[in-house]
Every structure is written in structure tokens, then in C-alpha cells.
Amino acid sequence: MILLLQTLIFGCLIGGVYALMSSGFTLIFGVMNVINLAHGFAIVLGACISWWLWQKTGLDPLLLGVGTCVVMAGVGWLLYKTVVSRVQRIDPGLTLVATFAFAMIGEGVISLIWGTGMHAETPSYFNTSYDLGSIAIPKAQLYACIGAFAVLGALFALLRGTFLGRAIRACASSRDGAELVGINVERSMAQMFALGIATTGFGGAALGVLYQFTPDSQDIWIGRVLCVVVLGGLGSLGGAAAGAVLLGLGETLTSTYWSVSWNTAVPYMLILAVLLLRPQGLFGATMRREGVKA
């Protein structure tokens, strides 16, 4: 019983980090109907920047992840302006290919700058935990989860309580209607895309603390992100959060009661099962009707 409780706690903590990693992907899809295959690259780039800053300054990598969000927002804006917006004018369906190509080029750039070796961030609390009787709560996972929910909370507040958020939701409902009420749709799309990629700043920092990574780790992480959004229903932030927790629980239960070597396969098995049994996602029936929904 203690082992099961420990496993469930660990799975929920990991799920909180997965929720943040997937939020930007589902936000972009919900508003723009774009499947951004460069999202895994963005997560790894965020991890590399956070790792590099940690090496240079010695500051807590999760705190550095907050600043990395700003850098990644710039990367997102650049990706939208140079690739996504231009390709959309030609053929919206080509954005899938274009973002994949951007991710492959980005992987090569990361390899040239930071090398192809394994990287990881090991702050002082990396291997420590809070002990509650027989239950151990790892500090790294706890801090990463708290930080992830803080960033998610800021994202929800921005979408619900600011003019930018209202403009994004208006564009998700009807771009033509948004233009009629004076919203600059193109500018709102660029800001929204930058916002979606900005979340990978802290997500990447958390990745570097919790896991080792290499430039080609983006393949693993885009798989996890796709699993989360398919589980929760494409375009739903709330569904993505629920799907992330389910994935985290699935991975931890698999590694505890079956084998760690099957962890990589869990996301793809879940994707296949959901696509076969409930293509709209486990929470998609009520969450996908109005574009992006918090």
C-alpha cells in the first residue's frame, strides 16, 4: 500500500510538469489548428539554455527557467514570423512539414553549440526528499511541479483576464469576427504562438533537472506531448492537464510494477488505444467545441 501511494504521488508530480510542457502545444492547436512538431525541439532548447545558464551562474535551474521563458517567447515569435505565417498563406496543411523541418534544423544547431553528449542539471536538492513517515516526496519533482503549476496559473490568468487573452479567445472562435471588432489577428496570432512556445522555457528547465537529455531527445518529448493532448482532447488546456496526470501515472505505475524499459513505449500505447477507442480524447466531448478552452 505504501509503495502504491508513493508511486501515485510521484506520478502526479511528473504529470504536473507534463501538463506545462503540453499546454503551449494545445494552445497553438486550439487557436490556429496547427500541429507544431517543433514543440519537442523547443522543450530541449529550453533545457539547453537553462543548463548553460546554470553552468555559468550556479543559480537554481528552475529559477533560471522563468527567465528562459522570455527567451523561448522570442524563439516562438521568430518561428511564427519566418515559417508558420508564411507557410499558412500558401497551404495551411504544410505547417506540419515546415515545423518538422525547423525541428530537424534546430536539433543540428543545438548539437553544434552544446555538443551531442548527455546533459543534466543537478542542483543541491537533486537527490533529496521530504519524508512524511514512510512516504518520501522528492524535492526536485515537487519543486518542478509547483513551478509548472505556477506558470500554468499565470497562463490561465493571462487568457482569462487580459486584453491579449480575450483577443486570442476571440480569434479562436472566429477570425473574421475578431477582425470586425478591431482585433489585429496577425499580431494576436504571433503573440499567441510566442506565448505557447514560452511555456517550454520552464518546461525545459524542469526536464533538465528531472532527466538527462541530448539534442535528439526531442523525439521522445514530442511523443509525450502528443500523447497528453490526444488523451485530453486536442485544443483543450484543461484536457491536457488531465491527460498529463494520466500519462505520469501510467509511466510510474509501469516502471514500478512492470519494467522501466517499457516507459518509453507507454505514451505511444496510450495514443494508439485512445485513437482506436475514443478519437476525440478522453475529455474531448465537452471541451473541443469552442477552440481553446481553459
CSV table of C-alpha atoms in Angstrom, one decimal:
chain,number,residue,atom,x,y,z
A,1,MET,CA,0.0,0.0,0.0
A,2,ILE,CA,2.9,2.4,0.9
A,3,LEU,CA,4.5,1.6,-2.5
A,4,LEU,CA,1.3,2.3,-4.4
A,5,LEU,CA,0.8,5.6,-2.6
A,6,GLN,CA,4.4,6.6,-3.2
A,7,THR,CA,4.0,5.7,-6.9
A,8,LEU,CA,0.8,7.7,-7.3
A,9,ILE,CA,2.4,10.8,-5.7
A,10,PHE,CA,5.4,10.6,-7.9
A,11,GLY,CA,3.2,10.1,-11.0
A,12,CYS,CA,1.1,13.2,-10.1
A,13,LEU,CA,4.2,15.3,-9.6
A,14,ILE,CA,5.6,14.3,-13.0
A,15,GLY,CA,2.2,14.8,-14.6
A,16,GLY,CA,2.2,18.4,-13.4
A,17,VAL,CA,5.4,19.0,-15.4
A,18,TYR,CA,4.0,17.2,-18.4
A,19,ALA,CA,0.9,19.5,-18.2
A,20,LEU,CA,3.1,22.6,-18.6
A,21,MET,CA,5.1,21.0,-21.4
A,22,SER,CA,1.9,20.3,-23.4
A,23,SER,CA,0.0,23.5,-22.7
A,24,GLY,CA,1.7,25.5,-25.4
A,25,PHE,CA,1.2,22.8,-28.0
A,26,THR,CA,-2.5,22.5,-27.3
A,27,LEU,CA,-2.9,26.3,-27.1
A,28,ILE,CA,-1.4,26.7,-30.6
A,29,PHE,CA,-3.6,23.9,-32.0
A,30,GLY,CA,-6.7,25.2,-30.3
A,31,VAL,CA,-6.3,28.7,-31.7
A,32,MET,CA,-4.6,28.1,-35.0
A,33,ASN,CA,-5.3,24.5,-35.8
A,34,VAL,CA,-1.6,24.0,-36.3
A,35,ILE,CA,0.2,20.8,-35.1
A,36,ASN,CA,3.6,22.2,-34.2
A,37,LEU,CA,6.1,19.4,-34.5
A,38,ALA,CA,8.8,21.8,-33.4
A,39,HIS,CA,7.4,21.8,-29.8
A,40,GLY,CA,9.7,18.9,-28.8
A,41,PHE,CA,12.7,20.9,-30.1
A,42,ALA,CA,11.6,23.9,-28.1
A,43,ILE,CA,11.5,21.9,-24.9
A,44,VAL,CA,15.0,20.6,-25.5
A,45,LEU,CA,16.3,24.1,-26.5
A,46,GLY,CA,14.8,25.4,-23.2
A,47,ALA,CA,16.6,22.7,-21.3
A,48,CYS,CA,19.9,23.5,-23.1
A,49,ILE,CA,19.6,27.3,-22.4
A,50,SER,CA,18.7,26.6,-18.7
A,51,TRP,CA,21.6,24.1,-18.4
A,52,TRP,CA,24.0,26.6,-19.9
A,53,LEU,CA,22.9,29.4,-17.6
A,54,TRP,CA,23.1,27.0,-14.6
A,55,GLN,CA,26.7,26.1,-15.6
A,56,LYS,CA,27.7,29.8,-15.9
A,57,THR,CA,25.9,31.2,-12.9
A,58,GLY,CA,25.3,28.3,-10.5
A,59,LEU,CA,21.8,29.6,-9.8
A,60,ASP,CA,18.9,27.3,-9.3
A,61,PRO,CA,17.9,26.0,-12.8
A,62,LEU,CA,14.2,26.1,-12.0
A,63,LEU,CA,14.5,29.8,-11.2
A,64,LEU,CA,16.5,30.3,-14.4
A,65,GLY,CA,13.7,28.5,-16.2
A,66,VAL,CA,11.5,31.6,-15.6
A,67,GLY,CA,13.9,33.8,-17.4
A,68,THR,CA,14.3,31.1,-20.1
A,69,CYS,CA,10.5,31.6,-20.8
A,70,VAL,CA,11.3,35.1,-22.1
A,71,VAL,CA,14.0,33.7,-24.5
A,72,MET,CA,11.7,31.0,-25.7
A,73,ALA,CA,8.9,33.5,-26.4
A,74,GLY,CA,11.4,35.2,-28.8
A,75,VAL,CA,12.1,31.9,-30.4
A,76,GLY,CA,8.4,31.3,-30.8
A,77,TRP,CA,7.8,34.7,-32.3
A,78,LEU,CA,10.7,34.1,-34.8
A,79,LEU,CA,9.3,30.7,-35.7
A,80,TYR,CA,5.9,32.1,-36.4
A,81,LYS,CA,7.1,35.1,-38.4
A,82,THR,CA,9.7,33.3,-40.5
A,83,VAL,CA,8.0,29.9,-41.1
A,84,VAL,CA,4.4,29.4,-39.8
A,85,SER,CA,2.7,32.5,-41.0
A,86,ARG,CA,4.4,32.3,-44.5
A,87,VAL,CA,3.6,28.7,-45.0
A,88,GLN,CA,0.0,29.2,-43.8
A,89,ARG,CA,-0.6,31.7,-46.6
A,90,ILE,CA,0.5,29.1,-49.2
A,91,ASP,CA,-1.1,25.9,-47.7
A,92,PRO,CA,-2.1,25.5,-44.0
A,93,GLY,CA,-1.5,21.8,-44.2
A,94,LEU,CA,2.2,22.4,-45.0
A,95,THR,CA,2.8,23.7,-41.4
A,96,LEU,CA,3.2,20.2,-40.2
A,97,VAL,CA,6.1,19.6,-42.6
A,98,ALA,CA,7.6,23.0,-42.1
A,99,THR,CA,7.7,22.8,-38.3
A,100,PHE,CA,9.1,19.3,-38.5
A,101,ALA,CA,11.9,20.6,-40.8
A,102,PHE,CA,12.5,23.5,-38.4
A,103,ALA,CA,12.9,21.0,-35.5
A,104,MET,CA,15.4,18.9,-37.5
A,105,ILE,CA,17.5,22.1,-38.3
A,106,GLY,CA,17.2,23.2,-34.7
A,107,GLU,CA,18.5,19.8,-33.5
A,108,GLY,CA,21.6,20.3,-35.6
A,109,VAL,CA,22.1,23.8,-34.3
A,110,ILE,CA,21.9,22.6,-30.7
A,111,SER,CA,24.4,19.8,-31.5
A,112,LEU,CA,26.8,22.4,-32.9
A,113,ILE,CA,26.5,24.8,-30.0
A,114,TRP,CA,26.3,22.4,-27.0
A,115,GLY,CA,27.5,19.1,-28.4
A,116,THR,CA,25.8,15.8,-28.8
A,117,GLY,CA,26.6,14.5,-25.3
A,118,MET,CA,24.3,13.9,-22.4
A,119,HIS,CA,23.4,16.9,-20.2
A,120,ALA,CA,21.6,17.2,-16.9
A,121,GLU,CA,21.2,19.9,-14.1
A,122,THR,CA,22.0,18.7,-10.6
A,123,PRO,CA,21.0,21.4,-8.0
A,124,SER,CA,21.7,20.7,-4.3
A,125,TYR,CA,18.3,19.2,-3.8
A,126,PHE,CA,18.6,16.9,-6.7
A,127,ASN,CA,18.7,13.6,-4.7
A,128,THR,CA,16.9,14.8,-1.5
A,129,SER,CA,13.3,14.4,-0.4
A,130,TYR,CA,10.8,15.3,2.3
A,131,ASP,CA,10.0,12.4,4.4
A,132,LEU,CA,6.4,12.0,5.7
A,133,GLY,CA,6.5,8.9,7.7
A,134,SER,CA,7.1,6.1,5.2
A,135,ILE,CA,6.4,8.3,2.2
A,136,ALA,CA,9.3,10.2,0.5
A,137,ILE,CA,8.4,13.2,-1.6
A,138,PRO,CA,11.4,14.0,-3.9
A,139,LYS,CA,12.3,17.7,-3.8
A,140,ALA,CA,13.2,18.0,-7.4
A,141,GLN,CA,9.9,16.7,-8.7
A,142,LEU,CA,8.0,18.7,-6.1
A,143,TYR,CA,9.6,22.0,-6.9
A,144,ALA,CA,9.3,21.3,-10.7
A,145,CYS,CA,5.6,20.5,-10.3
A,146,ILE,CA,4.9,23.6,-8.1
A,147,GLY,CA,6.8,25.8,-10.6
A,148,ALA,CA,4.9,24.2,-13.5
A,149,PHE,CA,1.5,24.9,-11.9
A,150,ALA,CA,2.6,28.5,-11.2
A,151,VAL,CA,3.4,29.1,-14.8
A,152,LEU,CA,0.2,27.3,-15.9
A,153,GLY,CA,-1.7,29.6,-13.4
A,154,ALA,CA,-0.1,32.7,-15.0
A,155,LEU,CA,-1.1,31.4,-18.4
A,156,PHE,CA,-4.7,30.8,-17.4
A,157,ALA,CA,-4.9,34.3,-15.8
A,158,LEU,CA,-3.5,35.9,-18.9
A,159,LEU,CA,-6.0,34.1,-21.2
A,160,ARG,CA,-8.9,35.0,-18.9
A,161,GLY,CA,-8.1,38.4,-17.5
A,162,THR,CA,-6.2,40.4,-20.1
A,163,PHE,CA,-7.0,42.0,-23.5
A,164,LEU,CA,-4.4,39.7,-25.2
A,165,GLY,CA,-6.2,36.7,-23.7
A,166,ARG,CA,-9.6,37.9,-24.8
A,167,ALA,CA,-8.2,38.7,-28.3
A,168,ILE,CA,-6.7,35.1,-28.5
A,169,ARG,CA,-10.0,33.6,-27.5
A,170,ALA,CA,-11.9,35.8,-30.0
A,171,CYS,CA,-9.6,34.6,-32.8
A,172,ALA,CA,-10.1,31.0,-31.7
A,173,SER,CA,-13.9,31.4,-32.0
A,174,SER,CA,-13.9,33.4,-35.3
A,175,ARG,CA,-11.0,35.2,-37.0
A,176,ASP,CA,-13.4,37.1,-39.2
A,177,GLY,CA,-15.5,38.2,-36.2
A,178,ALA,CA,-12.3,39.2,-34.4
A,179,GLU,CA,-11.3,41.4,-37.3
A,180,LEU,CA,-14.7,43.0,-37.4
A,181,VAL,CA,-14.4,44.2,-33.8
A,182,GLY,CA,-10.9,45.7,-34.5
A,183,ILE,CA,-8.6,43.0,-33.3
A,184,ASN,CA,-5.3,42.7,-35.3
A,185,VAL,CA,-5.5,39.0,-35.9
A,186,GLU,CA,-2.0,38.6,-37.4
A,187,ARG,CA,-0.4,40.3,-34.4
A,188,SER,CA,-2.5,38.3,-31.9
A,189,MET,CA,-1.5,35.1,-33.7
A,190,ALA,CA,2.2,36.0,-33.4
A,191,GLN,CA,1.8,36.8,-29.7
A,192,MET,CA,-0.2,33.7,-29.0
A,193,PHE,CA,2.4,31.5,-30.8
A,194,ALA,CA,5.2,33.2,-28.8
A,195,LEU,CA,3.2,32.6,-25.6
A,196,GLY,CA,2.8,28.9,-26.5
A,197,ILE,CA,6.5,28.4,-27.0
A,198,ALA,CA,7.4,30.5,-23.9
A,199,THR,CA,6.0,27.7,-21.7
A,200,THR,CA,8.8,25.4,-22.9
A,201,GLY,CA,11.3,27.7,-21.1
A,202,PHE,CA,10.3,26.4,-17.7
A,203,GLY,CA,9.3,23.0,-19.1
A,204,GLY,CA,12.8,22.6,-20.5
A,205,ALA,CA,14.4,23.7,-17.2
A,206,ALA,CA,12.3,21.1,-15.4
A,207,LEU,CA,13.3,18.5,-18.0
A,208,GLY,CA,17.0,19.2,-17.3
A,209,VAL,CA,16.5,18.7,-13.5
A,210,LEU,CA,14.4,15.6,-13.7
A,211,TYR,CA,16.0,13.8,-16.7
A,212,GLN,CA,19.2,13.6,-18.7
A,213,PHE,CA,18.8,14.9,-22.3
A,214,THR,CA,20.6,15.1,-25.6
A,215,PRO,CA,19.7,17.2,-28.7
A,216,ASP,CA,17.8,14.2,-30.2
A,217,SER,CA,15.7,13.9,-27.0
A,218,GLN,CA,13.1,16.0,-28.8
A,219,ASP,CA,11.8,12.8,-30.4
A,220,ILE,CA,10.9,11.4,-27.0
A,221,TRP,CA,9.3,14.6,-25.8
A,222,ILE,CA,7.2,15.4,-28.8
A,223,GLY,CA,5.9,11.8,-28.4
A,224,ARG,CA,4.9,12.5,-24.8
A,225,VAL,CA,3.3,15.9,-25.7
A,226,LEU,CA,1.3,14.3,-28.5
A,227,CYS,CA,0.2,11.6,-26.0
A,228,VAL,CA,-1.0,14.2,-23.5
A,229,VAL,CA,-3.0,16.2,-26.0
A,230,VAL,CA,-4.5,13.1,-27.6
A,231,LEU,CA,-5.5,11.8,-24.2
A,232,GLY,CA,-7.1,15.1,-23.1
A,233,GLY,CA,-8.6,16.2,-26.5
A,234,LEU,CA,-6.8,18.4,-29.0
A,235,GLY,CA,-7.2,22.1,-28.2
A,236,SER,CA,-8.2,21.8,-24.6
A,237,LEU,CA,-5.9,23.2,-21.9
A,238,GLY,CA,-8.0,21.5,-19.1
A,239,GLY,CA,-7.9,18.2,-21.0
A,240,ALA,CA,-4.2,18.5,-21.5
A,241,ALA,CA,-3.7,18.9,-17.7
A,242,ALA,CA,-5.8,15.8,-17.0
A,243,GLY,CA,-4.1,13.8,-19.8
A,244,ALA,CA,-0.7,14.8,-18.4
A,245,VAL,CA,-1.5,13.4,-15.0
A,246,LEU,CA,-2.8,10.2,-16.6
A,247,LEU,CA,0.4,9.8,-18.5
A,248,GLY,CA,2.6,10.5,-15.5
A,249,LEU,CA,0.6,7.9,-13.5
A,250,GLY,CA,0.8,5.4,-16.4
A,251,GLU,CA,4.6,5.8,-16.6
A,252,THR,CA,5.3,5.5,-12.9
A,253,LEU,CA,2.9,2.5,-12.4
A,254,THR,CA,4.6,0.8,-15.4
A,255,SER,CA,8.1,1.3,-14.1
A,256,THR,CA,7.2,0.3,-10.6
A,257,TYR,CA,5.1,-2.8,-11.3
A,258,TRP,CA,6.3,-3.9,-14.7
A,259,SER,CA,9.6,-2.6,-16.1
A,260,VAL,CA,11.4,0.7,-16.5
A,261,SER,CA,12.4,-0.3,-20.1
A,262,TRP,CA,8.7,0.0,-21.1
A,263,ASN,CA,8.4,3.6,-20.0
A,264,THR,CA,9.3,5.0,-23.5
A,265,ALA,CA,6.6,2.8,-25.1
A,266,VAL,CA,3.8,3.9,-22.7
A,267,PRO,CA,2.9,7.2,-24.5
A,268,TYR,CA,2.6,5.5,-27.9
A,269,MET,CA,0.5,2.7,-26.5
A,270,LEU,CA,-1.8,5.2,-24.9
A,271,ILE,CA,-2.1,7.2,-28.2
A,272,LEU,CA,-3.0,4.1,-30.1
A,273,ALA,CA,-5.5,3.0,-27.5
A,274,VAL,CA,-7.2,6.4,-27.4
A,275,LEU,CA,-7.3,6.8,-31.2
A,276,LEU,CA,-8.9,3.4,-31.5
A,277,LEU,CA,-11.4,3.6,-28.7
A,278,ARG,CA,-12.2,7.4,-28.3
A,279,PRO,CA,-10.6,9.5,-31.1
A,280,GLN,CA,-11.9,12.8,-29.6
A,281,GLY,CA,-9.8,12.2,-26.4
A,282,LEU,CA,-11.0,11.1,-23.0
A,283,PHE,CA,-12.2,14.6,-22.2
A,284,GLY,CA,-12.8,15.9,-25.7
A,285,ALA,CA,-16.6,15.6,-25.9
A,286,THR,CA,-17.3,18.8,-24.0
A,287,MET,CA,-14.0,20.6,-24.3
A,288,ARG,CA,-13.3,20.9,-28.0
A,289,ARG,CA,-16.3,22.8,-29.3
A,290,GLU,CA,-15.1,26.4,-28.7
A,291,GLY,CA,-11.5,26.3,-29.8
A,292,VAL,CA,-9.0,26.7,-27.0
A,293,LYS,CA,-10.7,26.3,-23.7
A,294,ALA,CA,-9.2,26.8,-20.3
